[in-house]
mmCIF file of C-alpha atoms in Angstrom:
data_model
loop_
_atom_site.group_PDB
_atom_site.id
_atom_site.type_symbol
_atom_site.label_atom_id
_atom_site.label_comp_id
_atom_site.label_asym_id
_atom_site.label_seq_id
_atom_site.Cartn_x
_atom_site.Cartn_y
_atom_site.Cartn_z
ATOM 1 C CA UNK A 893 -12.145 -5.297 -1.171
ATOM 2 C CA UNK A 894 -10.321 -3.650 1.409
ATOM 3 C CA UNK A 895 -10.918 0.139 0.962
ATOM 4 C CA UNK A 896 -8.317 2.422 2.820
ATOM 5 C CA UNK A 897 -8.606 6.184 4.162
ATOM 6 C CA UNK A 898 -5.761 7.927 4.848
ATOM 7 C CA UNK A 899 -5.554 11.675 6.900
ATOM 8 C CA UNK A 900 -5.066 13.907 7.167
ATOM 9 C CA UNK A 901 -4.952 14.829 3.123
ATOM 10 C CA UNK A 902 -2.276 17.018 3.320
ATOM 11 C CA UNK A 903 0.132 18.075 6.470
ATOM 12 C CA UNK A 904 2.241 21.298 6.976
ATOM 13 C CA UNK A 905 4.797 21.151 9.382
ATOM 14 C CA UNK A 906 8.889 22.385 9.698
ATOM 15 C CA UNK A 907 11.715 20.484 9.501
ATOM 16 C CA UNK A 908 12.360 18.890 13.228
ATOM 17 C CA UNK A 909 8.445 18.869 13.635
ATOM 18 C CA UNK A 910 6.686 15.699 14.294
ATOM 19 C CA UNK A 911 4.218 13.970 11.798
ATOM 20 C CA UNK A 912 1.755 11.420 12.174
ATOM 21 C CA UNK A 913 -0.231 10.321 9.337
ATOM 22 C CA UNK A 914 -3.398 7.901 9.614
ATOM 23 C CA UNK A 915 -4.290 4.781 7.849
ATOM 24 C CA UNK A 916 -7.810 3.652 8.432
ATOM 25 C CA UNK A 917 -9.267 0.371 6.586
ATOM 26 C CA UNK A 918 -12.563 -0.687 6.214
ATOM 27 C CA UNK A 919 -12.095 -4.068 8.038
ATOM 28 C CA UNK A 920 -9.768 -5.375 10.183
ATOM 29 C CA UNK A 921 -6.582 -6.071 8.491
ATOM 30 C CA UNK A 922 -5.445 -9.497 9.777
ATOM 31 C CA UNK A 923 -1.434 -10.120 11.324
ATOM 32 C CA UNK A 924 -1.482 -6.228 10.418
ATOM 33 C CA UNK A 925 -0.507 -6.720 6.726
ATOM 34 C CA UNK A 926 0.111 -3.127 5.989
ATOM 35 C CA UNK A 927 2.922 -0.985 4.344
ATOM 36 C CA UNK A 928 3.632 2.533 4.193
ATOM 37 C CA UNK A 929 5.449 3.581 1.291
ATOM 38 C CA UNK A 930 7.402 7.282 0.208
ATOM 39 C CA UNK A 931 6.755 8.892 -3.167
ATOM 40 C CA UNK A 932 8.353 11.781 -4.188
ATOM 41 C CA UNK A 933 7.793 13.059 -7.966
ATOM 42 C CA UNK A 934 9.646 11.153 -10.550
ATOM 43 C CA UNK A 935 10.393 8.222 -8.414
ATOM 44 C CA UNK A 936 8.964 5.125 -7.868
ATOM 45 C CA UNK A 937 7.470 4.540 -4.281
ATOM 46 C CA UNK A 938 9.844 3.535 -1.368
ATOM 47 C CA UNK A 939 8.931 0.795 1.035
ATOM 48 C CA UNK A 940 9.370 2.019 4.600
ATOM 49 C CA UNK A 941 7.625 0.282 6.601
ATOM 50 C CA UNK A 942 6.126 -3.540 6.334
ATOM 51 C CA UNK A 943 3.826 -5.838 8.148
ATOM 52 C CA UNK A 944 2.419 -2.569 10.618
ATOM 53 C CA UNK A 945 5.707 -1.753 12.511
ATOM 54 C CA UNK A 946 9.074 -3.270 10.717
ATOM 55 C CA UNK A 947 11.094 -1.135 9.246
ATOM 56 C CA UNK A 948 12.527 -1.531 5.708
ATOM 57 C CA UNK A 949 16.406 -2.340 5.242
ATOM 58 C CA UNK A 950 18.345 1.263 5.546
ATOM 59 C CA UNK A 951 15.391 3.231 6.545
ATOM 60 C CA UNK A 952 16.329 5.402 9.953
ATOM 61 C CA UNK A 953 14.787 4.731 12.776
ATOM 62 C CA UNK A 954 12.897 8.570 12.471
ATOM 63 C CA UNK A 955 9.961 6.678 10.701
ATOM 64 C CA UNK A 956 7.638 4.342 12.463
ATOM 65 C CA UNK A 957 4.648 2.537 12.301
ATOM 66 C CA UNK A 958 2.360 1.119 14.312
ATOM 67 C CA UNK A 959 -1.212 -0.276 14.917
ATOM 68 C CA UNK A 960 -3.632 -3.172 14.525
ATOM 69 C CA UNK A 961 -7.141 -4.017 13.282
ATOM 70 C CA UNK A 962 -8.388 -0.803 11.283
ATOM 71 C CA UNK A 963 -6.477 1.952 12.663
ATOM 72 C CA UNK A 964 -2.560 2.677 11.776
ATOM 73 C CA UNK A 965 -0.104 5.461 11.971
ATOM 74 C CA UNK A 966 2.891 6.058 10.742
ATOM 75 C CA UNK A 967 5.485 8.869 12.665
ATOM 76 C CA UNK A 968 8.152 10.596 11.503
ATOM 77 C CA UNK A 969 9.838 12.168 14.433
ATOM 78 C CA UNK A 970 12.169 14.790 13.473
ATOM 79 C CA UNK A 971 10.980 15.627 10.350
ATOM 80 C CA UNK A 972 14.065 16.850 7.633
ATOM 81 C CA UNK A 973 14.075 18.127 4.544
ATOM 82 C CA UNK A 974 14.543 15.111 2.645
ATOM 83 C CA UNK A 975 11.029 13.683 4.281
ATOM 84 C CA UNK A 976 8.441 15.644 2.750
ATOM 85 C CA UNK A 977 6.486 14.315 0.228
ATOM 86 C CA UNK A 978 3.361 12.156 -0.504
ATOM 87 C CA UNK A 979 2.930 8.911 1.835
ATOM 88 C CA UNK A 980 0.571 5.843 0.917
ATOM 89 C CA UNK A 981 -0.514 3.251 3.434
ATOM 90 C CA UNK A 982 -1.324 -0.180 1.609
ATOM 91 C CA UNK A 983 -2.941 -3.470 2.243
ATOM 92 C CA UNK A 984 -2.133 -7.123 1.378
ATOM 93 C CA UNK A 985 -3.908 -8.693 4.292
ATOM 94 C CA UNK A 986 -7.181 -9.459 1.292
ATOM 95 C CA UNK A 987 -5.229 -9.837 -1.501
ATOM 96 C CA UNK A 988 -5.323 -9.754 -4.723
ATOM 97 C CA UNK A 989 -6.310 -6.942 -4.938
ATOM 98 C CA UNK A 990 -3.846 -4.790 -2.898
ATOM 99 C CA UNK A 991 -5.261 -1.529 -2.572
ATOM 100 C CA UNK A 992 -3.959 1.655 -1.264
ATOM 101 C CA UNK A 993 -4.593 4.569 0.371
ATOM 102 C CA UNK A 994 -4.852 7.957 -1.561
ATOM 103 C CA UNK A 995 -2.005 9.425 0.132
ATOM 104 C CA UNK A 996 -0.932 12.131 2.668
ATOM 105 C CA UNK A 997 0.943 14.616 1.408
ATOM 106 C CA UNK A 998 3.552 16.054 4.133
ATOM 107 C CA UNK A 999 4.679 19.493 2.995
ATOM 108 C CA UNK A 1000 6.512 22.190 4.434
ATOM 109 C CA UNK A 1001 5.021 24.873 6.236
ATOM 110 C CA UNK B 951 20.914 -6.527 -5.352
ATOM 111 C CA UNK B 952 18.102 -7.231 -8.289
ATOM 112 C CA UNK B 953 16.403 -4.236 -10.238
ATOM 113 C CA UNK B 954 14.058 -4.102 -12.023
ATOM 114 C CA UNK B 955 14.041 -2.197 -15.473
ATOM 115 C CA UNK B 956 11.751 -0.993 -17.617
ATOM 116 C CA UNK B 957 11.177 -0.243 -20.782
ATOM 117 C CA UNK B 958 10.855 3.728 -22.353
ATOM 118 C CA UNK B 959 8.157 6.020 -22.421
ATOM 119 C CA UNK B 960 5.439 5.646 -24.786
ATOM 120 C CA UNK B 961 2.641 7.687 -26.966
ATOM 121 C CA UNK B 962 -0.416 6.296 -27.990
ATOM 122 C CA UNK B 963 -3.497 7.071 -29.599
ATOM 123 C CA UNK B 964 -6.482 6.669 -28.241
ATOM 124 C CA UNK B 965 -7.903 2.815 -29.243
ATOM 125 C CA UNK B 966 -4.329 1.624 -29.562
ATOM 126 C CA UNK B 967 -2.675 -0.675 -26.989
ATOM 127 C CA UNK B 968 0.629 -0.572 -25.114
ATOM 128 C CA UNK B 969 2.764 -3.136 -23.943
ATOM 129 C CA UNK B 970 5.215 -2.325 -21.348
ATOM 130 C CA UNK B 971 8.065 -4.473 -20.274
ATOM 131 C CA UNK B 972 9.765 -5.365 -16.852
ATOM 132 C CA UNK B 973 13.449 -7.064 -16.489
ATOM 133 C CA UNK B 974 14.540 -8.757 -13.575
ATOM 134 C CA UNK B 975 18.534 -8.243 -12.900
ATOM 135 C CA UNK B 976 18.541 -10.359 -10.724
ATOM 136 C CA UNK B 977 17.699 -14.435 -10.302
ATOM 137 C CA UNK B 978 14.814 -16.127 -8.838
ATOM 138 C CA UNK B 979 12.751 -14.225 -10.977
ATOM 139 C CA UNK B 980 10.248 -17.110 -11.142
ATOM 140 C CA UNK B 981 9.224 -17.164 -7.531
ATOM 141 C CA UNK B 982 8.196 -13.540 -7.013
ATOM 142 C CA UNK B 983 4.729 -12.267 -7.937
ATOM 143 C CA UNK B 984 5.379 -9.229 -10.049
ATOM 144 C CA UNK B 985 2.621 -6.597 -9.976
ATOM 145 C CA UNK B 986 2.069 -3.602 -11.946
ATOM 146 C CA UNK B 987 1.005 -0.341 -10.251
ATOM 147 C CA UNK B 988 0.063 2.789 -12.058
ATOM 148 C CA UNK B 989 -0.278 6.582 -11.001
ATOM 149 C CA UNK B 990 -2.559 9.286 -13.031
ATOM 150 C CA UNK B 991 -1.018 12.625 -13.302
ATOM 151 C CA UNK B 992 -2.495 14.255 -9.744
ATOM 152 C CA UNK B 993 -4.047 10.728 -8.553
ATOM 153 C CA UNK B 994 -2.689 8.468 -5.879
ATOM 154 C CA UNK B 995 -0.917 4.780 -6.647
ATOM 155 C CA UNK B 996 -3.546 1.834 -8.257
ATOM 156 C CA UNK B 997 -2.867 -1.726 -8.696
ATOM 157 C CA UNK B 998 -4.039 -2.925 -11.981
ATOM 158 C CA UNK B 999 -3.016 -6.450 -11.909
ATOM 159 C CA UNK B 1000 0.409 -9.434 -11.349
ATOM 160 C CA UNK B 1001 1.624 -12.751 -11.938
ATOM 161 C CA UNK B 1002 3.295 -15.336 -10.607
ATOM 162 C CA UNK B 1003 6.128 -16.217 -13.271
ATOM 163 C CA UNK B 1004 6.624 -19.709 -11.833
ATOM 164 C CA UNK B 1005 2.832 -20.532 -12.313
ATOM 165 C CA UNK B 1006 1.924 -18.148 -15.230
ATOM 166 C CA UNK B 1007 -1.099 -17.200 -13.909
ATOM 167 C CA UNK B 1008 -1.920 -13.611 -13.645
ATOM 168 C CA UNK B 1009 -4.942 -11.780 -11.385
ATOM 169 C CA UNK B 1010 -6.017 -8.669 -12.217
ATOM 170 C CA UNK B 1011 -8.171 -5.708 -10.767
ATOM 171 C CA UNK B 1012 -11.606 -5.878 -11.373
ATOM 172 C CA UNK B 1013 -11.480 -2.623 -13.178
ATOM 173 C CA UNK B 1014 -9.085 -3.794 -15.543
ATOM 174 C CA UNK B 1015 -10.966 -7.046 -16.697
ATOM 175 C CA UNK B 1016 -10.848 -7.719 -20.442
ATOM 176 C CA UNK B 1017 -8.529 -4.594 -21.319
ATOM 177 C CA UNK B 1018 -5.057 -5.482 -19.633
ATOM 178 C CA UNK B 1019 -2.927 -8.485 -19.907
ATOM 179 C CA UNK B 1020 -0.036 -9.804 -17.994
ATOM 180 C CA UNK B 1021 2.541 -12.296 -18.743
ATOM 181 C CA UNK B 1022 5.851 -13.436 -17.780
ATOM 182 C CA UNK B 1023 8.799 -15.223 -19.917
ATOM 183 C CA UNK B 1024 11.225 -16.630 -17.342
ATOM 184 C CA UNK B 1025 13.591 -17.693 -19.540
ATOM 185 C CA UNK B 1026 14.189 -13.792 -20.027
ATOM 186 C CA UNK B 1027 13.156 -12.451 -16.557
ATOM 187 C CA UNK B 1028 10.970 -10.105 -17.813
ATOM 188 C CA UNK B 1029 7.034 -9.575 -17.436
ATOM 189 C CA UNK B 1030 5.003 -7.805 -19.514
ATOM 190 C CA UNK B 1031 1.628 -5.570 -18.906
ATOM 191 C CA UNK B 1032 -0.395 -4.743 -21.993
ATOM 192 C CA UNK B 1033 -3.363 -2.466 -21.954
ATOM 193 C CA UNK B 1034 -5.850 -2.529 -24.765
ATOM 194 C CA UNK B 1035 -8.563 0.183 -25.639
ATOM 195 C CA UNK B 1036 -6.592 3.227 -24.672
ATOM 196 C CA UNK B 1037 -8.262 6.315 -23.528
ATOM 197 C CA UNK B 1038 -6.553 9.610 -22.490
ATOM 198 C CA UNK B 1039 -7.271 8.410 -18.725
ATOM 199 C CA UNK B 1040 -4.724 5.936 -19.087
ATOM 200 C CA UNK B 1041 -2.309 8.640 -19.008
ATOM 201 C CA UNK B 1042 0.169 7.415 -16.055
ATOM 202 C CA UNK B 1043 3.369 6.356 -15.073
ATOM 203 C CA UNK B 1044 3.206 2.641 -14.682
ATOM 204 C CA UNK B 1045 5.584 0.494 -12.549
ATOM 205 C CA UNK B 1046 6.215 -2.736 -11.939
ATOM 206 C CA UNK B 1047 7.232 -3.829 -8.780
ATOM 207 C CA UNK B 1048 8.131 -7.193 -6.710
ATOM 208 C CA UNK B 1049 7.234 -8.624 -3.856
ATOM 209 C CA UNK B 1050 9.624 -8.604 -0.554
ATOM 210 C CA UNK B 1051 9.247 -12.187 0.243
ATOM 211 C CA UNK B 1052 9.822 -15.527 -2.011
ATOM 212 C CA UNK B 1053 6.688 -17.588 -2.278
ATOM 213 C CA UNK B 1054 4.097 -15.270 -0.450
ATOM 214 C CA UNK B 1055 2.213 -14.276 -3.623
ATOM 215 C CA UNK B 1056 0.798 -11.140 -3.098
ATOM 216 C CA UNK B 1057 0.777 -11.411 1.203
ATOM 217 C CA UNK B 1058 3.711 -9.165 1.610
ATOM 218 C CA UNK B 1059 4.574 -5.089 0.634
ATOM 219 C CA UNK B 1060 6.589 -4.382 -2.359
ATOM 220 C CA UNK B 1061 10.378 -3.705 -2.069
ATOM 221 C CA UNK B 1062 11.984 -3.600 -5.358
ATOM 222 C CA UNK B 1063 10.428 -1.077 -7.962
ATOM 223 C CA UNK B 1064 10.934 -0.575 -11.637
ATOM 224 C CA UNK B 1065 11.646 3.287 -12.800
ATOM 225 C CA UNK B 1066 8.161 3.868 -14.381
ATOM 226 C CA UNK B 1067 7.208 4.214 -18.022
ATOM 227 C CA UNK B 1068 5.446 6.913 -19.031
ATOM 228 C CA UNK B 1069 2.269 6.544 -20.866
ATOM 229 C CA UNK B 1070 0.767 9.252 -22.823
ATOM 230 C CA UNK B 1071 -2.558 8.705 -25.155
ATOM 231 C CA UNK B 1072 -3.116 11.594 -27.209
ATOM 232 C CA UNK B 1073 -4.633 12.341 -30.665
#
């Protein structure tokens, strides 16, 4: 199983900032079958990003991800108001199981 | 645009089960893997198990073996998660969830989300 480590744990920064959050998995992830995903309390996650770098429909061009092998990152550029809240990485390049990391929360400083 | 609705919020006691279902709006229910996800109040997102409607055949996390079960009725477009043996760990909101592509059976991220059900075991 695929175990992911995500990092920092939790990042303060201001609206406009820019964040990067890590993803780092325990083996090479093959054709970089990751997703990050949004979860703000009381919701159910939101894909934004699939397959490493693309961009789920009606998600603004402010988030991106990139990477390969064992080390991703997902940037928000720009950061607003609206964007702060916990962010999972997640594999399906193994699976079943997918697994995911424990999340990044981005809060406001 | 399909959805994916669930049903309401639940209260168990510990040793009971819960079964929590998982309607598809939308068609081609059959040739999606559904999975159900689950978050802990405080803890991050955990996949506990899916199925593949069209083939009936479910896979589950090891750490669920032999307590949770997961089915599928196509005719209604609805799968189902039950979890036997309850203890108050199982306190979580659970969601089911679909994958983004037709046929790639658990090789692709999840797009479409049910609301969450609550699940609270309590004496």
């Amino acid at each position: 199983e695929i175990v992911l480590t995500q990092s920092p744990g939790t990042l303060s920064l201001s609206p406009g900032d820019r964040a990067t959050l890590s993803c780092r998995a325990s083996q090479s992830i093959a054709s970089g079958h990751l997703a990050w995903y949004q979860k703000k309390l009381g919701q159910p996650p939101r894909l934004l990003i699939f397959d490493a770098s693309s961009r789920a429909t009606g998600i603004p061009d402010r988030f991106s991800g990139s990477g390969s092998g064992t080390d991703f990152t997902l940037t928000v550029s720009r950061l607003e108001p609206d964007d702060f809240a916990v962010y999972y990485c997640q594999q399906y390049a193994n699976s079943p199981p997918y697994t995911f990391g424990q999340g990044t929360k981005l809060e406001i400083k | 645009q399909v959805q994916l609705v669930q049903s309401g919020a639940e209260v168990k006691k510990p040793g009971s089960s819960v079964k929590v279902s998982c309607k598809s709006s939308g068609d081609t229910f059959s040739s999606y893997a559904i999975s159900w996800v689950r978050q802990a109040p405080g803890q991050g997102l955990e996949w506990m198990g899916g199925i593949i409607p069209i083939f009936g055949t479910p896979n589950y996390a090891q750490k669920f073996q032999g307590r949770v079960t997961i089915t599928a009725d196509e005719a209604a477009s609805t799968a189902y998660m039950e979890l036997s043996g309850l203890r108050s760990e199982d306190t979580a909101v659970y969601f089911c969830s679909r994958d983004m592509f037709r046929g790639l059976y658990y090789n692709c991220a999840l797009d479409v989300w049910g609301q969450g059900t609550t699940v609270t075991v309590s004496s």
